[in-house]
PDB file of C-alpha atoms in Angstrom:
ATOM      1  CA  MET A  16      78.181 148.878 103.040  1.00 55.00           C
ATOM      2  CA  THR A  17      75.099 147.959 104.932  1.00 59.00           C
ATOM      3  CA  GLY A  18      72.278 145.548 104.626  1.00 64.00           C
ATOM      4  CA  ARG A  19      72.100 143.214 101.684  1.00 63.00           C
ATOM      5  CA  SER A  20      75.080 144.625  99.743  1.00 61.00           C
ATOM      6  CA  GLY A  21      77.298 144.206 102.834  1.00 55.00           C
ATOM      7  CA  THR A  22      76.201 140.610 103.233  1.00 56.00           C
ATOM      8  CA  ILE A  23      76.884 139.916  99.555  1.00 57.00           C
ATOM      9  CA  ALA A  24      80.341 141.526  99.818  1.00 51.00           C
ATOM     10  CA  ILE A  25      81.245 139.429 102.870  1.00 54.00           C
ATOM     11  CA  ALA A  26      79.942 136.257 101.217  1.00 48.00           C
ATOM     12  CA  THR A  27      82.004 137.073  98.114  1.00 48.00           C
ATOM     13  CA  LEU A  28      85.129 137.494 100.250  1.00 49.00           C
ATOM     14  CA  PHE A  29      84.564 134.088 101.860  1.00 47.00           C
ATOM     15  CA  VAL A  30      84.126 132.447  98.447  1.00 46.00           C
ATOM     16  CA  LEU A  31      87.321 134.083  97.135  1.00 48.00           C
ATOM     17  CA  ALA A  32      89.245 133.129 100.262  1.00 48.00           C
ATOM     18  CA  GLY A  33      88.091 129.526  99.855  1.00 51.00           C
ATOM     19  CA  ALA A  34      89.122 129.511  96.199  1.00 46.00           C
ATOM     20  CA  CYS A  35      92.577 130.869  97.089  1.00 46.00           C
ATOM     21  CA  ALA A  36      92.989 128.277  99.837  1.00 46.00           C
ATOM     22  CA  ALA A  37      91.975 125.494  97.440  1.00 44.00           C
ATOM     23  CA  ALA A  38      94.422 126.736  94.815  1.00 44.00           C
ATOM     24  CA  TRP A  39      97.175 126.860  97.425  1.00 46.00           C
ATOM     25  CA  ALA A  40      96.310 123.332  98.576  1.00 45.00           C
ATOM     26  CA  ASP A  41      96.761 122.132  94.982  1.00 48.00           C
ATOM     27  CA  ASP A  42     100.224 123.729  94.882  1.00 55.00           C
ATOM     28  CA  ASP A  43     102.826 120.962  94.651  1.00 58.00           C
ATOM     29  CA  THR A  44     105.300 122.849  96.836  1.00 56.00           C
ATOM     30  CA  PRO A  45     105.959 120.558  99.809  1.00 62.00           C
ATOM     31  CA  LYS A  46     105.222 121.653 103.352  1.00 75.00           C
ATOM     32  CA  ARG A  47     107.552 121.363 106.329  1.00 82.00           C
ATOM     33  CA  THR A  48     106.565 119.111 109.204  1.00 82.00           C
ATOM     34  CA  LEU A  49     107.699 119.038 112.815  1.00 79.00           C
ATOM     35  CA  SER A  50     108.772 115.393 112.652  1.00 86.00           C
ATOM     36  CA  SER A  51     111.790 114.138 110.728  1.00 92.00           C
ATOM     37  CA  GLN A  52     110.951 112.603 107.379  1.00 96.00           C
ATOM     38  CA  LYS A  53     112.561 109.603 105.714  1.00 96.00           C
ATOM     39  CA  VAL A  54     114.514 110.145 102.535  1.00 97.00           C
ATOM     40  CA  PRO A  55     114.112 107.108 100.246  1.00 97.00           C
ATOM     41  CA  GLU A  56     116.974 104.713 100.996  1.00 98.00           C
ATOM     42  CA  LEU A  57     119.949 104.846  98.645  1.00 98.00           C
ATOM     43  CA  ILE A  58     121.322 101.379  97.859  1.00 98.00           C
ATOM     44  CA  ILE A  59     124.678 101.198  96.116  1.00 98.00           C
ATOM     45  CA  GLY A  60     125.693  97.914  94.511  1.00 97.00           C
ATOM     46  CA  SER A  61     123.996  94.538  94.475  1.00 96.00           C
ATOM     47  CA  LYS A  62     124.847  90.861  94.097  1.00 93.00           C
ATOM     48  CA  GLU A  63     124.317  91.248  90.346  1.00 95.00           C
ATOM     49  CA  SER A  64     126.395  94.402  89.829  1.00 96.00           C
ATOM     50  CA  ASN A  65     128.695  96.597  91.891  1.00 96.00           C
ATOM     51  CA  TYR A  66     127.543  99.602  89.822  1.00 97.00           C
ATOM     52  CA  THR A  67     123.803  99.331  90.506  1.00 96.00           C
ATOM     53  CA  VAL A  68     122.043 102.254  92.194  1.00 98.00           C
ATOM     54  CA  ASN A  69     118.376 101.977  93.199  1.00 98.00           C
ATOM     55  CA  LYS A  70     117.685 105.738  93.035  1.00 98.00           C
ATOM     56  CA  LYS A  71     119.722 108.608  91.647  1.00 98.00           C
ATOM     57  CA  ASP A  72     117.776 111.796  92.311  1.00 98.00           C
ATOM     58  CA  PHE A  73     116.276 113.036  95.566  1.00 98.00           C
ATOM     59  CA  GLU A  74     114.051 116.036  96.367  1.00 97.00           C
ATOM     60  CA  LEU A  75     113.918 117.590  99.839  1.00 97.00           C
ATOM     61  CA  ILE A  76     112.601 120.842 101.276  1.00 96.00           C
ATOM     62  CA  ALA A  77     114.468 123.531 103.199  1.00 96.00           C
ATOM     63  CA  GLY A  78     114.036 123.692 106.963  1.00 95.00           C
ATOM     64  CA  GLN A  79     112.975 120.044 107.316  1.00 96.00           C
ATOM     65  CA  GLY A  80     114.528 117.269 109.402  1.00 97.00           C
ATOM     66  CA  TYR A  81     115.396 114.044 107.572  1.00 97.00           C
ATOM     67  CA  ARG A  82     116.699 110.509 108.142  1.00 97.00           C
ATOM     68  CA  TRP A  83     118.573 109.000 105.180  1.00 98.00           C
ATOM     69  CA  LYS A  84     119.742 105.397 105.040  1.00 98.00           C
ATOM     70  CA  ILE A  85     122.624 104.828 102.653  1.00 98.00           C
ATOM     71  CA  THR A  86     123.370 101.142 102.107  1.00 98.00           C
ATOM     72  CA  SER A  87     126.210  99.277 100.417  1.00 98.00           C
ATOM     73  CA  LYS A  88     125.357  95.868  98.974  1.00 97.00           C
ATOM     74  CA  GLY A  89     128.195  95.449  96.485  1.00 91.00           C
ATOM     75  CA  ASP A  90     131.609  93.839  96.776  1.00 91.00           C
ATOM     76  CA  PHE A  91     133.521  97.106  96.354  1.00 92.00           C
ATOM     77  CA  GLU A  92     134.763  99.622  98.860  1.00 95.00           C
ATOM     78  CA  TYR A  93     132.520 102.639  98.269  1.00 97.00           C
ATOM     79  CA  LYS A  94     133.549 106.173  99.180  1.00 98.00           C
ATOM     80  CA  PHE A  95     130.244 108.089  99.219  1.00 98.00           C
ATOM     81  CA  MET A  96     130.717 111.834  98.774  1.00 98.00           C
ATOM     82  CA  THR A  97     128.236 114.700  98.592  1.00 97.00           C
ATOM     83  CA  ASP A  98     128.330 118.468  98.854  1.00 96.00           C
ATOM     84  CA  LEU A  99     124.987 118.183 100.674  1.00 96.00           C
ATOM     85  CA  PHE A 100     126.750 117.543 103.993  1.00 95.00           C
ATOM     86  CA  ARG A 101     128.352 121.008 103.832  1.00 93.00           C
ATOM     87  CA  ASN A 102     124.939 122.623 103.361  1.00 94.00           C
ATOM     88  CA  VAL A 103     122.842 120.926 106.052  1.00 95.00           C
ATOM     89  CA  TRP A 104     122.969 120.675 109.827  1.00 95.00           C
ATOM     90  CA  VAL A 105     124.064 117.094 110.560  1.00 95.00           C
ATOM     91  CA  ASP A 106     122.403 115.902 113.771  1.00 95.00           C
ATOM     92  CA  GLN A 107     124.000 112.474 113.960  1.00 96.00           C
ATOM     93  CA  ILE A 108     125.277 109.499 112.014  1.00 97.00           C
ATOM     94  CA  VAL A 109     124.118 106.033 113.090  1.00 97.00           C
ATOM     95  CA  ILE A 110     126.039 102.849 112.295  1.00 96.00           C
ATOM     96  CA  ASP A 111     124.817  99.565 113.842  1.00 94.00           C
ATOM     97  CA  ASP A 112     122.918 101.478 116.561  1.00 92.00           C
ATOM     98  CA  LEU A 113     126.084 103.425 117.454  1.00 95.00           C
ATOM     99  CA  GLU A 114     125.664 107.185 117.181  1.00 96.00           C
ATOM    100  CA  VAL A 115     128.205 109.750 116.043  1.00 96.00           C
ATOM    101  CA  HIS A 116     127.207 113.309 117.007  1.00 95.00           C
ATOM    102  CA  MET A 117     128.976 116.015 115.082  1.00 88.00           C
ATOM    103  CA  ASP A 118     129.616 119.716 114.888  1.00 87.00           C
ATOM    104  CA  GLY A 119     129.823 119.929 111.102  1.00 86.00           C
ATOM    105  CA  GLY A 120     129.399 117.538 108.207  1.00 90.00           C
ATOM    106  CA  PRO A 121     131.540 114.541 107.309  1.00 95.00           C
ATOM    107  CA  ALA A 122     133.933 114.730 104.373  1.00 94.00           C
ATOM    108  CA  TRP A 123     132.623 111.360 103.101  1.00 96.00           C
ATOM    109  CA  LEU A 124     131.129 108.052 104.213  1.00 97.00           C
ATOM    110  CA  GLU A 125     133.210 104.978 103.490  1.00 97.00           C
ATOM    111  CA  PHE A 126     131.792 101.483 103.159  1.00 97.00           C
ATOM    112  CA  ASP A 127     134.564  98.887 103.487  1.00 96.00           C
ATOM    113  CA  ASP A 128     131.934  96.139 103.648  1.00 95.00           C
ATOM    114  CA  ALA A 129     128.219  95.796 103.030  1.00 95.00           C
ATOM    115  CA  GLY A 130     126.131  97.699 105.547  1.00 97.00           C
ATOM    116  CA  THR A 131     123.981 100.726 106.269  1.00 98.00           C
ATOM    117  CA  ILE A 132     124.808 104.176 107.572  1.00 98.00           C
ATOM    118  CA  MET A 133     121.938 106.449 108.560  1.00 98.00           C
ATOM    119  CA  VAL A 134     122.480 110.196 108.492  1.00 98.00           C
ATOM    120  CA  GLU A 135     120.056 112.409 110.395  1.00 97.00           C
ATOM    121  CA  PHE A 136     120.122 116.057 109.338  1.00 97.00           C
ATOM    122  CA  HIS A 137     118.163 119.279 108.873  1.00 96.00           C
ATOM    123  CA  THR A 138     118.201 121.018 105.533  1.00 96.00           C
ATOM    124  CA  VAL A 139     119.342 124.620 105.672  1.00 92.00           C
ATOM    125  CA  ARG A 140     119.687 126.044 102.163  1.00 93.00           C
ATOM    126  CA  PRO A 141     117.675 125.447  99.026  1.00 96.00           C
ATOM    127  CA  GLY A 142     119.850 124.421  96.094  1.00 97.00           C
ATOM    128  CA  HIS A 143     121.114 121.644  93.852  1.00 98.00           C
ATOM    129  CA  TYR A 144     123.713 119.253  95.235  1.00 98.00           C
ATOM    130  CA  THR A 145     125.412 116.151  93.916  1.00 98.00           C
ATOM    131  CA  TRP A 146     126.357 112.797  95.352  1.00 98.00           C
ATOM    132  CA  SER A 147     128.664 110.157  93.936  1.00 98.00           C
ATOM    133  CA  VAL A 148     131.180 107.448  94.502  1.00 98.00           C
ATOM    134  CA  PRO A 149     133.926 109.391  92.694  1.00 97.00           C
ATOM    135  CA  ASP A 150     135.841 106.356  91.374  1.00 96.00           C
ATOM    136  CA  LEU A 151     132.601 104.947  89.914  1.00 97.00           C
ATOM    137  CA  LYS A 152     130.980 108.154  88.712  1.00 97.00           C
ATOM    138  CA  ASP A 153     131.656 107.236  85.072  1.00 97.00           C
ATOM    139  CA  LYS A 154     129.804 103.945  85.718  1.00 97.00           C
ATOM    140  CA  GLY A 155     126.664 105.833  86.803  1.00 97.00           C
ATOM    141  CA  VAL A 156     127.120 105.728  90.572  1.00 98.00           C
ATOM    142  CA  ALA A 157     126.108 109.359  91.002  1.00 98.00           C
ATOM    143  CA  GLY A 158     123.041 111.538  91.303  1.00 98.00           C
ATOM    144  CA  THR A 159     121.501 114.766  92.535  1.00 98.00           C
ATOM    145  CA  ILE A 160     119.830 116.124  95.641  1.00 98.00           C
ATOM    146  CA  THR A 161     117.544 119.110  95.189  1.00 98.00           C
ATOM    147  CA  ILE A 162     116.415 121.131  98.185  1.00 97.00           C
ATOM    148  CA  LYS A 163     113.345 123.235  97.402  1.00 96.00           C
ATOM    149  CA  GLN A 164     112.115 126.214  99.351  1.00 92.00           C
ATOM    150  CA  ALA A 165     109.143 125.233 101.528  1.00 81.00           C
ATOM    151  CA  ARG A 166     106.060 127.372 101.704  1.00 73.00           C
TER     152      ARG A 166
END
């Protein structure tokens, strides 16, 4: 291709490339970032009800670093369990500015009193995971964590 037809062909390629890029930008698949992201805080219990949960379902992306605050505000002892911890790389757990560094995930987090535990981790595998306070699962203290593949 030479001359005018070559110019038209190149211009057409640029237009198509721009259209593809715009379509990809509209894709709702999340993108990974270099900085850790905050997972919306999970609050279990309240002054009104020990069975209240502020959010049940969470969506994350694979290969991303996260910080997740899990807070107890009820009068019960909560044993927070999730299969997520066996499928992520746990960087550290922070309780009252004290850090626990680990080589593997915790079996569960236990709240004997009201307070917050922050777990910092990197997602490894896409999949569907669950979380719950097993003794209160039938009262609705349970939910899901979905890790999507990033693009």
